[in-house]
XYZ file of C-alpha atoms in Angstrom:
239
model
C 179.734 66.053 160.805
C 176.289 65.219 162.128
C 173.065 66.688 160.782
C 169.525 66.026 161.982
C 166.965 65.844 159.177
C 163.401 66.616 160.279
C 160.433 65.708 158.087
C 158.307 68.777 158.744
C 156.252 68.328 155.578
C 152.681 67.201 155.007
C 154.013 63.989 153.427
C 153.636 60.859 155.552
C 157.075 59.596 154.552
C 159.924 60.980 152.460
C 162.939 59.174 151.017
C 166.313 60.888 151.368
C 169.508 59.950 149.519
C 172.500 61.434 151.294
C 176.155 60.453 151.701
C 175.661 57.274 149.684
C 172.918 56.071 152.028
C 169.132 55.905 151.829
C 166.863 57.106 154.624
C 163.103 56.960 155.060
C 161.792 59.656 157.389
C 158.215 59.633 158.601
C 156.245 62.817 159.188
C 157.491 64.761 162.261
C 160.367 62.322 162.766
C 164.106 63.096 162.751
C 167.004 61.078 161.367
C 170.672 61.817 162.129
C 173.087 61.564 159.179
C 176.869 61.814 159.093
C 178.002 63.997 156.183
C 180.922 66.065 154.934
C 181.046 69.850 155.064
C 179.725 69.982 151.504
C 177.327 67.338 150.274
C 174.409 66.515 147.961
C 170.968 65.354 149.041
C 167.993 64.083 147.030
C 164.497 64.066 148.499
C 161.613 62.041 147.086
C 158.144 62.730 148.482
C 156.467 59.648 147.010
C 153.319 61.754 146.512
C 151.298 61.092 143.362
C 150.093 63.879 141.126
C 146.360 64.542 141.304
C 143.654 65.938 139.081
C 140.480 67.100 140.801
C 137.299 67.621 138.805
C 134.201 69.144 140.386
C 131.791 66.281 139.714
C 129.634 67.463 142.619
C 128.534 70.602 140.769
C 128.082 68.566 137.609
C 125.703 66.182 139.398
C 123.838 68.827 141.406
C 123.668 71.731 138.957
C 124.067 69.809 135.721
C 127.156 71.771 134.707
C 130.621 72.925 135.773
C 133.071 75.222 134.026
C 136.851 75.190 133.494
C 137.425 76.489 137.052
C 136.217 73.121 138.343
C 139.447 71.454 137.163
C 142.355 71.623 139.634
C 145.791 70.131 138.969
C 148.069 69.278 141.902
C 151.623 68.428 140.753
C 154.487 67.188 142.948
C 158.184 67.459 142.073
C 161.100 65.861 143.923
C 164.271 67.851 144.629
C 168.060 67.646 144.764
C 170.153 70.027 146.863
C 173.829 70.934 147.016
C 174.477 71.939 150.633
C 177.302 73.483 152.615
C 177.467 73.248 156.406
C 179.230 75.950 158.406
C 179.666 77.032 162.008
C 180.688 75.081 165.099
C 180.792 71.308 165.541
C 177.349 71.194 167.151
C 174.732 68.986 165.499
C 172.887 70.973 162.828
C 169.150 70.679 162.214
C 167.687 70.824 158.713
C 163.912 71.019 158.572
C 162.431 69.645 155.358
C 159.335 71.791 154.759
C 156.669 72.034 152.079
C 157.286 74.312 149.121
C 154.112 75.350 147.309
C 153.773 77.503 144.192
C 150.073 78.074 143.645
C 148.206 79.691 140.767
C 144.631 80.141 141.968
C 143.581 81.879 138.743
C 144.508 78.919 136.531
C 143.888 76.223 139.155
C 147.419 74.778 139.240
C 149.419 73.879 142.342
C 153.115 72.948 142.130
C 154.613 71.259 145.197
C 158.098 70.269 146.275
C 160.259 70.574 149.403
C 162.240 73.387 150.995
C 165.249 73.095 153.314
C 164.826 75.372 156.292
C 167.904 75.865 158.470
C 170.017 78.711 159.822
C 173.117 76.522 160.039
C 173.473 75.367 156.436
C 173.641 77.064 153.061
C 171.871 75.700 149.990
C 174.256 76.309 147.101
C 172.040 74.908 144.366
C 168.588 73.361 143.956
C 167.332 71.106 141.188
C 163.666 70.200 140.945
C 163.133 66.693 139.617
C 160.089 66.161 137.367
C 157.503 63.436 137.854
C 155.248 61.816 135.265
C 152.280 64.042 134.361
C 151.358 62.623 130.935
C 148.211 60.814 132.097
C 147.125 63.794 134.191
C 147.578 66.145 131.232
C 145.463 63.895 128.970
C 142.676 63.768 131.575
C 142.758 67.547 131.991
C 142.484 67.986 128.242
C 139.549 65.561 128.098
C 137.647 67.359 130.876
C 138.244 70.758 129.293
C 137.299 69.753 125.750
C 134.522 67.259 126.385
C 132.854 68.423 129.620
C 133.632 71.981 130.704
C 133.435 73.327 127.145
C 129.739 72.303 126.934
C 130.284 70.661 123.543
C 127.923 67.954 124.745
C 125.192 70.641 124.770
C 126.299 72.678 121.755
C 126.269 69.773 119.324
C 122.661 68.696 120.097
C 121.610 72.362 119.865
C 123.157 72.641 116.404
C 121.419 69.452 115.334
C 118.161 70.907 116.710
C 118.536 74.025 114.560
C 119.209 71.953 111.460
C 116.268 69.618 112.019
C 113.647 71.990 113.420
C 114.830 75.443 112.474
C 114.351 76.678 116.064
C 115.947 80.115 115.981
C 115.874 80.494 119.771
C 118.513 77.773 119.972
C 120.943 80.242 118.398
C 120.846 82.266 121.617
C 121.550 79.135 123.649
C 124.483 78.256 121.386
C 125.900 81.784 121.555
C 125.683 81.847 125.349
C 127.285 78.439 125.816
C 129.987 79.186 123.255
C 131.218 82.445 124.773
C 130.605 81.528 128.423
C 132.066 78.007 128.425
C 133.525 76.795 125.117
C 135.901 79.694 124.466
C 137.379 79.773 128.031
C 137.796 75.988 128.083
C 139.514 75.884 124.703
C 141.805 78.752 125.691
C 142.786 76.918 128.846
C 143.272 73.678 126.878
C 145.621 75.539 124.548
C 147.768 76.609 127.525
C 147.921 73.168 129.171
C 151.205 72.232 127.505
C 152.886 75.285 129.050
C 151.439 74.799 132.528
C 152.550 71.148 132.539
C 155.992 71.903 131.068
C 159.058 71.219 133.188
C 160.424 74.659 132.298
C 157.397 76.470 133.710
C 157.048 74.285 136.817
C 160.745 74.552 137.744
C 160.678 78.338 137.214
C 157.585 78.619 139.437
C 159.185 76.548 142.206
C 162.474 78.464 142.046
C 160.620 81.769 142.265
C 158.726 80.502 145.301
C 161.966 79.196 146.864
C 163.489 82.690 146.584
C 160.379 84.104 148.251
C 160.726 81.643 151.142
C 164.404 82.512 151.642
C 163.680 86.234 151.728
C 160.820 85.715 154.192
C 162.391 83.553 156.902
C 161.500 80.224 155.310
C 157.808 81.021 154.915
C 155.653 82.128 151.977
C 154.247 85.613 151.762
C 150.524 85.785 152.452
C 148.992 88.137 149.852
C 145.314 88.849 150.234
C 143.359 87.780 147.136
C 141.343 90.512 145.451
C 137.864 90.030 144.030
C 135.015 87.733 144.972
C 136.041 84.889 142.624
C 139.704 84.986 143.670
C 138.783 84.934 147.363
C 136.438 82.002 146.801
C 139.053 80.000 144.902
C 141.658 80.772 147.558
C 139.416 79.364 150.281
C 138.637 76.240 148.230
C 142.336 75.613 147.588
C 143.133 76.088 151.271
C 140.617 73.395 152.196
C 141.687 70.946 149.476
C 145.446 71.392 149.870
C 145.979 72.360 153.475
C 149.691 72.345 154.255
C 151.544 72.445 157.567
């Protein structure tokens, strides 16, 4: 049975393992594969995970908070597929799957199989290495966004000069920057965990399937949420 695989993702090239063979499909290209009625397929995007830190605000304004740290994580996928219908050549469009948390600045990406002629019986999301990215995120949160680099000199200033007004500076920095950054640092392990990422992707996959292969488009509420949504759209524009 013949199936056409279309790379309709934002990835320049994906690797597909199917029917004991390996295929490389460039963006917007199609490859025809000969498979059985029920088969397995693995898709590797080859996309690296990214950590974005808002150094621009740090250079211009002299500071940036924990919202200036954005993690973009890519998972590969394995599908168990069943083909049904007539003997005509089926088309499977490999699309982007994106589970995005604008509030916590995390984006989880994988792929979604979009076709009316096949049934996806099971999906497994395959983790990629995020250890280095997690360490960098922790460093930015603890050492930069938390404003420890300003709090420590202020404490030393109080000890040496007895300047009481520095207490107000310390209190402001502590509650405005240090506490949020440390809270976010404490949750990093969960946000980087395979359990959480896979659950987020599966939830988004169910949303796609119930919405004709497309994500729902909820309108963000609040000024901050709307601003973050626009920033994410510009940084991670998908097809």
